[in-house]
Coordinates of C-alpha atoms and ligand atoms in Angstrom, one line a residue:
M1 CA 9.6 4.9 13.8
S2 CA 8.1 8.2 14.8
G3 CA 9.9 11.4 14.3
H4 CA 10.1 12.9 10.9
G5 CA 13.3 13.7 9.0
T6 CA 13.7 16.4 6.4
P7 CA 10.7 16.5 4.0
I8 CA 11.2 15.1 0.5
P9 CA 9.3 17.3 -2.0
M10 CA 8.4 15.4 -5.1
T11 CA 7.0 16.3 -8.6
S12 CA 5.3 14.0 -11.1
H13 CA 5.4 14.9 -14.8
A14 CA 3.1 13.6 -17.6
S15 CA 4.2 10.2 -18.9
T16 CA 3.9 9.1 -22.5
G17 CA 2.8 5.7 -21.3
L18 CA 3.5 3.2 -18.5
N19 CA 4.6 -0.3 -19.7
G20 CA 6.0 -3.4 -18.2
T21 CA 5.7 -5.5 -15.1
A22 CA 5.1 -4.0 -11.7
D23 CA 6.4 -6.2 -8.9
V24 CA 4.7 -4.4 -6.0
P25 CA 5.8 -5.2 -2.4
G26 CA 4.1 -7.7 0.0
D27 CA 0.7 -7.1 1.6
K28 CA 1.0 -4.7 4.6
S29 CA -2.0 -6.2 6.5
I30 CA -0.7 -9.8 6.1
S31 CA 2.9 -8.8 6.9
H32 CA 1.9 -7.2 10.3
R33 CA -0.2 -10.3 11.1
S34 CA 2.6 -12.7 10.1
L35 CA 5.0 -11.1 12.6
I36 CA 2.5 -10.9 15.4
L37 CA 1.1 -14.4 15.0
G38 CA 4.6 -15.7 14.5
A39 CA 5.5 -14.1 17.9
M40 CA 2.5 -15.7 19.5
S41 CA 3.4 -19.2 18.3
V42 CA 5.8 -21.7 19.8
G43 CA 8.7 -22.3 17.4
E44 CA 9.9 -20.8 14.1
T45 CA 7.6 -19.1 11.6
R46 CA 9.2 -18.5 8.1
I47 CA 7.9 -15.6 6.1
T48 CA 8.6 -15.0 2.4
G49 CA 7.8 -11.7 0.7
L50 CA 7.4 -9.6 3.9
L51 CA 6.7 -5.9 3.2
E52 CA 9.9 -4.2 4.4
G53 CA 8.1 -0.8 4.8
E54 CA 8.5 1.3 7.9
D55 CA 5.1 0.3 9.3
V56 CA 5.9 -3.4 9.3
L57 CA 9.5 -2.9 10.4
D58 CA 8.1 -1.1 13.5
T59 CA 5.9 -4.1 14.2
G60 CA 9.0 -6.4 13.9
R61 CA 10.9 -4.2 16.4
A62 CA 7.9 -4.3 18.7
M63 CA 7.7 -8.1 18.6
R64 CA 11.4 -8.2 19.6
A65 CA 10.6 -5.9 22.5
F66 CA 7.9 -8.4 23.7
G67 CA 10.5 -11.2 23.6
A68 CA 10.2 -12.8 20.2
E69 CA 13.3 -13.4 18.0
V70 CA 12.7 -11.7 14.7
T71 CA 15.4 -12.2 12.0
D72 CA 15.9 -10.6 8.6
H73 CA 17.5 -13.2 6.3
G74 CA 17.6 -10.8 3.4
G75 CA 15.5 -10.6 0.2
G76 CA 12.1 -10.5 2.0
E77 CA 12.8 -13.7 3.9
W78 CA 12.2 -13.4 7.6
S79 CA 11.8 -15.7 10.6
V80 CA 10.1 -15.3 13.9
H81 CA 10.8 -17.5 16.9
G82 CA 7.7 -17.0 18.9
V83 CA 7.1 -17.1 22.7
G84 CA 3.6 -18.6 22.5
V85 CA 0.1 -17.3 23.5
G86 CA 0.5 -15.5 26.8
G87 CA 4.3 -15.7 26.6
F88 CA 5.0 -12.0 25.9
A89 CA 7.6 -10.4 28.1
E90 CA 7.2 -6.9 29.5
P91 CA 9.0 -4.4 27.1
E92 CA 11.7 -2.4 28.8
N93 CA 10.9 0.7 26.7
V94 CA 8.2 2.6 25.0
I95 CA 6.8 0.8 21.9
D96 CA 7.0 3.2 18.9
C97 CA 4.6 2.2 16.1
G98 CA 5.6 5.1 13.9
N99 CA 2.8 5.9 11.4
S100 CA 1.0 2.6 11.8
G101 CA -2.6 2.3 13.1
T102 CA -2.7 -1.4 12.2
G103 CA 0.6 -2.0 14.0
V104 CA -0.4 -0.3 17.3
R105 CA -4.0 -1.6 17.4
L106 CA -3.1 -5.2 16.7
I107 CA -0.2 -5.2 19.1
M108 CA -2.3 -3.7 21.8
G109 CA -4.7 -6.6 21.3
S110 CA -2.0 -9.1 21.3
M111 CA -0.6 -8.0 24.7
A112 CA -3.9 -7.0 26.4
T113 CA -4.6 -10.3 28.1
S114 CA -1.0 -10.9 29.4
P115 CA 0.0 -9.6 32.9
I116 CA 2.4 -7.0 31.5
T117 CA 2.4 -3.3 31.0
A118 CA 3.4 -1.5 27.8
T119 CA 3.4 2.1 26.7
F120 CA 2.8 3.0 23.0
T121 CA 3.6 6.0 20.9
G122 CA 3.8 7.0 17.3
D123 CA 4.3 9.9 14.9
A124 CA 2.2 13.0 14.8
S125 CA -0.3 11.3 12.5
L126 CA -0.7 8.2 14.7
N127 CA -0.8 10.2 17.9
G128 CA -3.8 12.1 16.6
R129 CA -5.9 8.9 15.8
P130 CA -8.6 7.4 18.0
M131 CA -7.5 4.4 20.2
G132 CA -10.7 4.2 22.2
R133 CA -12.2 2.0 19.5
V134 CA -9.7 -0.6 20.6
T135 CA -9.2 0.1 24.3
D136 CA -13.0 0.1 24.9
P137 CA -13.4 -3.6 23.9
L138 CA -10.1 -4.5 25.5
A139 CA -11.5 -3.2 28.8
L140 CA -14.1 -5.9 28.7
F141 CA -11.3 -8.5 29.0
G142 CA -10.0 -6.6 32.0
T143 CA -7.3 -4.5 30.3
Q144 CA -6.7 -1.0 31.6
A145 CA -5.6 1.9 29.4
V146 CA -4.4 5.4 30.2
G147 CA -3.7 7.8 27.4
R148 CA -4.1 11.4 26.4
K149 CA -7.4 13.2 26.0
Q150 CA -10.0 11.5 23.7
G151 CA -8.0 8.2 23.9
R152 CA -4.9 9.4 22.0
L153 CA -1.4 8.0 22.1
P154 CA 1.0 8.0 23.9
M155 CA -0.9 5.5 26.0
T156 CA -0.1 2.8 28.5
L157 CA -1.9 -0.5 28.6
V158 CA -1.9 -2.8 31.7
G159 CA -2.8 -6.3 30.5
A160 CA -5.5 -8.3 32.2
A161 CA -4.0 -10.8 34.7
D162 CA -7.2 -12.9 34.8
P163 CA -8.8 -12.2 31.4
V164 CA -12.4 -13.2 30.7
P165 CA -13.6 -14.0 27.2
V166 CA -15.9 -11.4 25.6
R167 CA -18.7 -11.0 23.2
Y168 CA -18.3 -7.8 21.2
V169 CA -20.3 -6.2 18.4
V170 CA -17.9 -4.0 16.5
P171 CA -19.5 -0.5 16.2
V172 CA -17.5 0.7 13.2
P173 CA -16.4 -1.3 10.2
S174 CA -12.8 -1.9 11.2
A175 CA -10.6 -4.9 10.7
Q176 CA -8.2 -3.4 13.1
V177 CA -10.7 -3.4 16.0
K178 CA -12.0 -6.9 15.1
S179 CA -8.4 -8.2 15.0
A180 CA -7.4 -6.5 18.3
V181 CA -10.3 -8.3 20.0
L182 CA -9.5 -11.6 18.4
L183 CA -5.8 -11.4 19.3
A184 CA -6.7 -10.5 22.9
G185 CA -9.2 -13.4 22.9
L186 CA -6.3 -15.8 22.2
N187 CA -5.2 -15.6 25.8
A188 CA -8.6 -15.6 27.5
P189 CA -10.1 -18.9 28.5
G190 CA -13.3 -19.9 26.7
K191 CA -14.9 -18.5 23.7
T192 CA -14.5 -14.9 22.5
V193 CA -17.2 -13.8 20.0
V194 CA -16.8 -10.8 17.7
I195 CA -19.7 -9.7 15.5
E196 CA -19.3 -7.4 12.6
K197 CA -22.3 -6.0 10.8
E198 CA -20.2 -5.3 7.6
A199 CA -17.5 -7.7 6.5
T200 CA -14.0 -6.2 6.8
R201 CA -10.7 -7.7 5.6
D202 CA -10.6 -11.2 7.1
H203 CA -6.8 -11.9 7.1
T204 CA -6.8 -12.4 10.9
E205 CA -9.5 -15.0 10.8
R206 CA -7.8 -16.9 7.9
M207 CA -4.4 -16.7 9.5
L208 CA -5.6 -17.7 13.0
A209 CA -7.1 -20.8 11.4
G210 CA -3.8 -21.4 9.5
F211 CA -1.8 -21.2 12.8
G212 CA -4.1 -23.9 14.3
A213 CA -6.6 -21.8 16.4
E214 CA -10.2 -23.0 16.7
I215 CA -12.1 -20.3 14.9
T216 CA -15.5 -20.3 13.2
V217 CA -17.2 -17.7 11.1
E218 CA -21.0 -17.7 10.5
E219 CA -23.0 -15.3 8.4
T220 CA -26.2 -14.5 10.4
D221 CA -28.9 -11.9 10.5
E222 CA -26.8 -10.1 13.1
G223 CA -23.8 -10.0 10.8
R224 CA -20.6 -12.1 10.6
V225 CA -20.2 -13.9 13.9
I226 CA -16.6 -15.0 14.6
T227 CA -16.0 -17.4 17.5
L228 CA -12.5 -18.0 18.7
T229 CA -11.6 -20.6 21.4
G230 CA -9.0 -19.2 23.7
Q231 CA -5.6 -20.5 24.8
P232 CA -4.7 -22.6 21.8
E233 CA -1.1 -23.5 21.2
L234 CA -0.5 -21.7 17.9
K235 CA 1.7 -23.7 15.5
P236 CA 4.4 -21.9 13.5
Q237 CA 3.8 -21.5 9.8
T238 CA 5.5 -21.0 6.5
I239 CA 3.9 -17.9 5.0
I240 CA 4.1 -16.6 1.5
V241 CA 2.9 -13.0 1.6
P242 CA 0.9 -12.1 -1.5
R243 CA 1.6 -8.7 -3.2
D244 CA -0.4 -5.9 -1.7
P245 CA -3.6 -5.0 -3.7
S246 CA -3.5 -1.5 -2.0
S247 CA 0.0 -0.9 -3.4
A248 CA -1.0 -2.4 -6.8
A249 CA -3.7 0.2 -6.9
F250 CA -1.1 2.9 -7.7
P251 CA 0.4 1.4 -10.9
V252 CA -3.0 0.0 -11.9
C253 CA -4.8 3.4 -11.6
A254 CA -1.8 5.2 -13.2
A255 CA -2.0 2.8 -16.2
V256 CA -5.8 3.3 -16.6
I257 CA -5.5 7.1 -16.8
T258 CA -2.2 7.4 -18.8
P259 CA -2.5 7.1 -22.6
G260 CA -0.3 4.4 -24.1
S261 CA -0.1 2.2 -20.9
D262 CA -0.2 -1.6 -20.5
V263 CA 1.0 -2.8 -17.1
L264 CA 1.0 -6.3 -15.6
V265 CA 1.0 -6.6 -11.8
P266 CA 1.7 -10.3 -10.9
N267 CA 0.7 -12.2 -7.7
I268 CA -1.8 -9.7 -6.4
G269 CA -3.8 -10.8 -3.3
L270 CA -7.4 -10.7 -4.4
N271 CA -9.2 -11.5 -1.2
P272 CA -12.8 -10.4 -1.8
T273 CA -12.6 -8.2 1.4
R274 CA -9.8 -6.2 -0.3
A275 CA -10.6 -6.2 -4.0
G276 CA -13.4 -3.5 -4.2
L277 CA -11.3 -1.0 -6.1
F278 CA -10.8 -3.3 -9.1
F279 CA -14.6 -4.0 -9.4
T280 CA -15.2 -0.2 -9.1
L281 CA -12.6 0.5 -11.9
Q282 CA -14.3 -2.1 -14.1
D283 CA -17.7 -0.4 -13.4
M284 CA -16.1 2.9 -14.6
G285 CA -15.0 1.2 -17.8
A286 CA -11.4 0.4 -17.0
D287 CA -9.6 -2.2 -19.0
L288 CA -8.6 -4.7 -16.4
T289 CA -8.1 -8.4 -16.7
F290 CA -7.3 -11.0 -14.1
E291 CA -5.1 -13.9 -15.2
N292 CA -3.9 -17.1 -13.6
M293 CA -6.3 -17.1 -10.6
R294 CA -5.0 -19.3 -7.8
E295 CA -4.7 -19.7 -4.0
E296 CA -1.5 -19.2 -2.0
S297 CA -1.2 -19.4 1.8
G298 CA -5.0 -19.4 2.2
E299 CA -5.5 -16.2 0.1
P300 CA -6.8 -15.9 -3.5
V301 CA -4.1 -14.5 -5.9
A302 CA -4.0 -13.5 -9.6
D303 CA -2.0 -11.6 -12.1
L304 CA -3.7 -8.3 -12.9
R305 CA -3.3 -6.5 -16.3
A306 CA -4.3 -2.8 -16.6
R307 CA -4.4 -0.9 -19.8
F308 CA -5.1 2.8 -20.7
S309 CA -8.9 3.2 -20.7
P310 CA -10.1 6.1 -22.8
D311 CA -13.8 5.9 -21.9
L312 CA -13.9 6.1 -18.1
K313 CA -17.3 7.2 -16.7
G314 CA -18.1 8.6 -13.3
I315 CA -20.3 6.2 -11.2
E316 CA -22.0 5.8 -7.9
V317 CA -19.7 3.6 -5.8
P318 CA -21.8 1.3 -3.7
A319 CA -21.6 2.2 0.0
E320 CA -21.5 -1.5 0.9
R321 CA -18.3 -1.9 -1.0
A322 CA -16.5 0.7 1.1
A323 CA -14.8 -1.6 3.6
S324 CA -13.3 -3.7 0.7
M325 CA -11.6 -0.7 -0.8
I326 CA -11.2 1.7 2.1
D327 CA -7.5 2.5 1.5
E328 CA -8.1 2.9 -2.2
Y329 CA -10.5 5.9 -2.2
P330 CA -7.7 8.5 -2.5
V331 CA -6.3 7.1 -5.7
L332 CA -9.8 6.3 -7.0
S333 CA -10.6 10.0 -6.6
V334 CA -7.7 10.7 -9.0
V335 CA -9.1 8.3 -11.6
A336 CA -12.5 9.9 -11.1
S337 CA -11.0 13.2 -12.0
F338 CA -10.1 11.8 -15.5
A339 CA -13.5 10.1 -16.0
E340 CA -16.5 11.8 -17.7
G341 CA -19.1 12.8 -15.1
K342 CA -19.5 12.6 -11.4
T343 CA -18.2 9.8 -9.1
H344 CA -20.2 9.8 -5.8
M345 CA -18.6 7.9 -2.9
P346 CA -21.0 7.4 0.1
G347 CA -20.5 5.5 3.3
V348 CA -16.9 6.5 3.9
K349 CA -16.8 8.2 7.3
E350 CA -13.8 6.0 8.2
L351 CA -11.7 7.9 5.7
R352 CA -11.7 10.8 8.1
V353 CA -9.7 8.9 10.8
K354 CA -7.0 7.3 8.7
E355 CA -3.3 8.5 8.6
S356 CA -4.9 11.8 7.6
D357 CA -8.5 12.9 7.1
R358 CA -8.4 11.5 3.6
I359 CA -11.5 13.2 2.2
D360 CA -10.1 16.6 3.3
A361 CA -6.6 15.9 2.1
M362 CA -7.7 14.7 -1.3
A363 CA -10.4 17.3 -1.8
K364 CA -7.9 20.1 -1.0
G365 CA -5.3 18.8 -3.5
L366 CA -7.8 18.0 -6.2
R367 CA -9.4 21.4 -6.0
L368 CA -5.9 23.1 -6.1
N369 CA -5.3 21.1 -9.3
G370 CA -8.5 22.2 -11.0
V371 CA -11.0 19.5 -10.0
T372 CA -14.3 20.2 -8.3
V373 CA -15.1 18.1 -5.2
D374 CA -18.1 18.2 -3.0
E375 CA -18.0 16.6 0.5
G376 CA -20.1 15.8 3.5
D377 CA -19.3 14.0 6.8
D378 CA -19.4 10.5 5.2
W379 CA -19.5 11.1 1.5
W380 CA -17.7 12.9 -1.3
T381 CA -18.3 13.6 -5.0
V382 CA -15.6 14.2 -7.6
H383 CA -16.7 16.0 -10.8
G384 CA -14.7 14.3 -13.5
L385 CA -13.3 16.4 -16.3
G386 CA -12.4 13.6 -18.8
H387 CA -9.0 12.7 -20.3
G388 CA -6.8 15.5 -21.4
N389 CA -8.8 18.1 -19.3
V390 CA -7.3 17.8 -15.8
P391 CA -5.2 20.9 -15.3
G392 CA -2.7 19.9 -12.5
G393 CA 0.2 22.3 -11.9
E394 CA 0.0 22.7 -8.1
T395 CA 1.7 21.4 -4.9
C396 CA -0.4 19.3 -2.5
A397 CA 0.2 18.6 1.2
S398 CA 0.7 14.9 1.8
Q399 CA -0.2 15.3 5.5
L400 CA 2.0 12.4 6.7
D401 CA -0.1 10.0 4.7
H402 CA 1.6 7.7 2.2
R403 CA -1.6 7.1 0.2
I404 CA -2.2 10.8 -0.3
A405 CA 1.4 11.3 -1.4
M406 CA 1.2 8.5 -4.0
S407 CA -2.2 9.5 -5.2
F408 CA -1.0 13.0 -6.2
M409 CA 2.0 11.5 -7.9
V410 CA -0.3 9.3 -10.0
M411 CA -2.3 12.4 -10.9
G412 CA 0.8 14.1 -12.2
M413 CA 1.4 11.2 -14.7
A414 CA -1.7 12.2 -16.7
A415 CA -2.5 15.8 -15.8
N416 CA -1.8 18.7 -18.2
A417 CA 0.9 20.2 -15.9
P418 CA 3.1 18.5 -13.3
V419 CA 1.7 17.8 -9.8
S420 CA 3.9 18.1 -6.7
I421 CA 3.7 17.1 -3.1
D422 CA 5.4 18.8 -0.2
D423 CA 6.7 15.5 1.3
G424 CA 7.1 12.1 -0.2
Q425 CA 8.7 10.6 2.9
P426 CA 5.6 8.8 4.2
I427 CA 5.6 6.6 1.0
A428 CA 8.3 4.5 2.7
T429 CA 5.7 3.3 5.3
S430 CA 4.0 1.0 2.7
F431 CA 5.7 1.2 -0.7
P432 CA 9.4 1.9 -0.2
I433 CA 10.2 1.0 -3.9
F434 CA 7.4 3.3 -5.3
E435 CA 9.8 5.7 -7.1
P436 CA 12.1 3.1 -8.9
L437 CA 9.1 0.9 -9.7
M438 CA 7.1 3.7 -11.3
A439 CA 10.2 5.0 -13.1
A440 CA 10.9 1.5 -14.6
L441 CA 7.3 1.6 -16.0
G442 CA 8.0 5.0 -17.6
A443 CA 6.8 7.5 -15.0
R444 CA 8.6 10.7 -14.4
V445 CA 8.6 11.3 -10.7
E446 CA 11.4 13.4 -9.3
R447 CA 12.6 14.6 -5.9
T448 CA 12.6 18.4 -6.2
Ligands
S3P1 C1 -6.1 -2.6 8.1 C2 -7.4 -2.2 8.2 C3 -8.0 -1.0 7.7 C4 -7.0 -0.3 6.8 C5 -5.6 -0.4 7.2 C6 -5.2 -1.8 7.4 C7 -5.7 -3.9 8.7 O1 -8.2 -0.1 8.8 O2 -7.4 1.1 6.6 O3 -4.8 0.3 6.2 O4 -4.6 -4.4 8.3 O5 -6.5 -4.5 9.5 P1 -9.6 -0.2 9.6 O6 -9.8 -1.6 10.0 O7 -9.5 0.6 10.9 O8 -10.7 0.3 8.7

């Protein structure tokens, strides 16, 4: 929920090696979608392995406010009694999505074609992020939105009473925008078509098909053309949420840069639209192996083993890989600091509108800790110093951004002097067990 308690400063000290099994939490993207699609189905959806991070809990509370029954059975087992497509009730109060852009944008889409009004807010980070990218296409369905200047939250949406289906070419590579349009298309009669020029994470498409919607995806010269037939009756599902590759990125990158490490991360979701970091690490010379490849609940899954990798090299990260690793650039920039030579990361403008401006937040903290970083509007370059040569020793601002906070904690595990952050609280949005999990592997992260 929005509102921020007392900051939790944290310091990460050098580790002599990370070893063992890292059971990271459930996938954040799939967890949000499980609750929302469960709420839009008729009957009971069962979810195993839901991420119980603040972002997802906020989405669960929101689904209750729209009339679904959301129950926590303990141990990551949840159920959702849905109200069906078009069945959302009007919330009595403001919907607080806390820190979560995914939560607010997907929920806006899911209510946009029902004849109800809802007001959305979030924390200082979320209230600074652009919502026009979602409300513009929702207006094509007939949804009205009134927010603050430049389309910022708090914002009120008046759902379309007589929605029309739309055809929309997504102007930025964003799974959140694509998903908002598809969720809105569920309650519009006829076919809603979304076209994306670059493939972004496709969990919404996979899950809509799993819930029984008629949805097709074609690769064409125009891009990925997704066609959804509106007003289906979604059928409740049993969902096993795979572990989050974006959370796995932290113990994996920590193992790769910390001498003496050998870490196994079981059951990682390896959807190709999410796995870009792992290919990039391999290109840099990281010792990663994928074991036991399989499919669970429509998503590819494997066990991932990461070992200390003494010969990391800086590389050119292909721009076309950006969408498949967009949340992993902060921690990649830490690995790049420990590699020999430059790592250039082009095509990443979207990093500037995440929970923080992630290029700015990482560049500032890396520079403080002795690493040279160059940056432009949509690219950045980290000048790697090689193992044993990263100074560390300073305190970075986490800027209300969980991935910035965790990235600097990873840096401290292998830098020459401890690395600190001013506030570790945002970590709870996506990885509430980060501290005990890393400690069990041999990391020395303390609250200071
Ligand atoms: C997400 C999509 C991405 C990502 C976010 C989760 C999703 O955002 O950064 O953490 O679950 O759809 P964009 O789609 O805006 O790039």
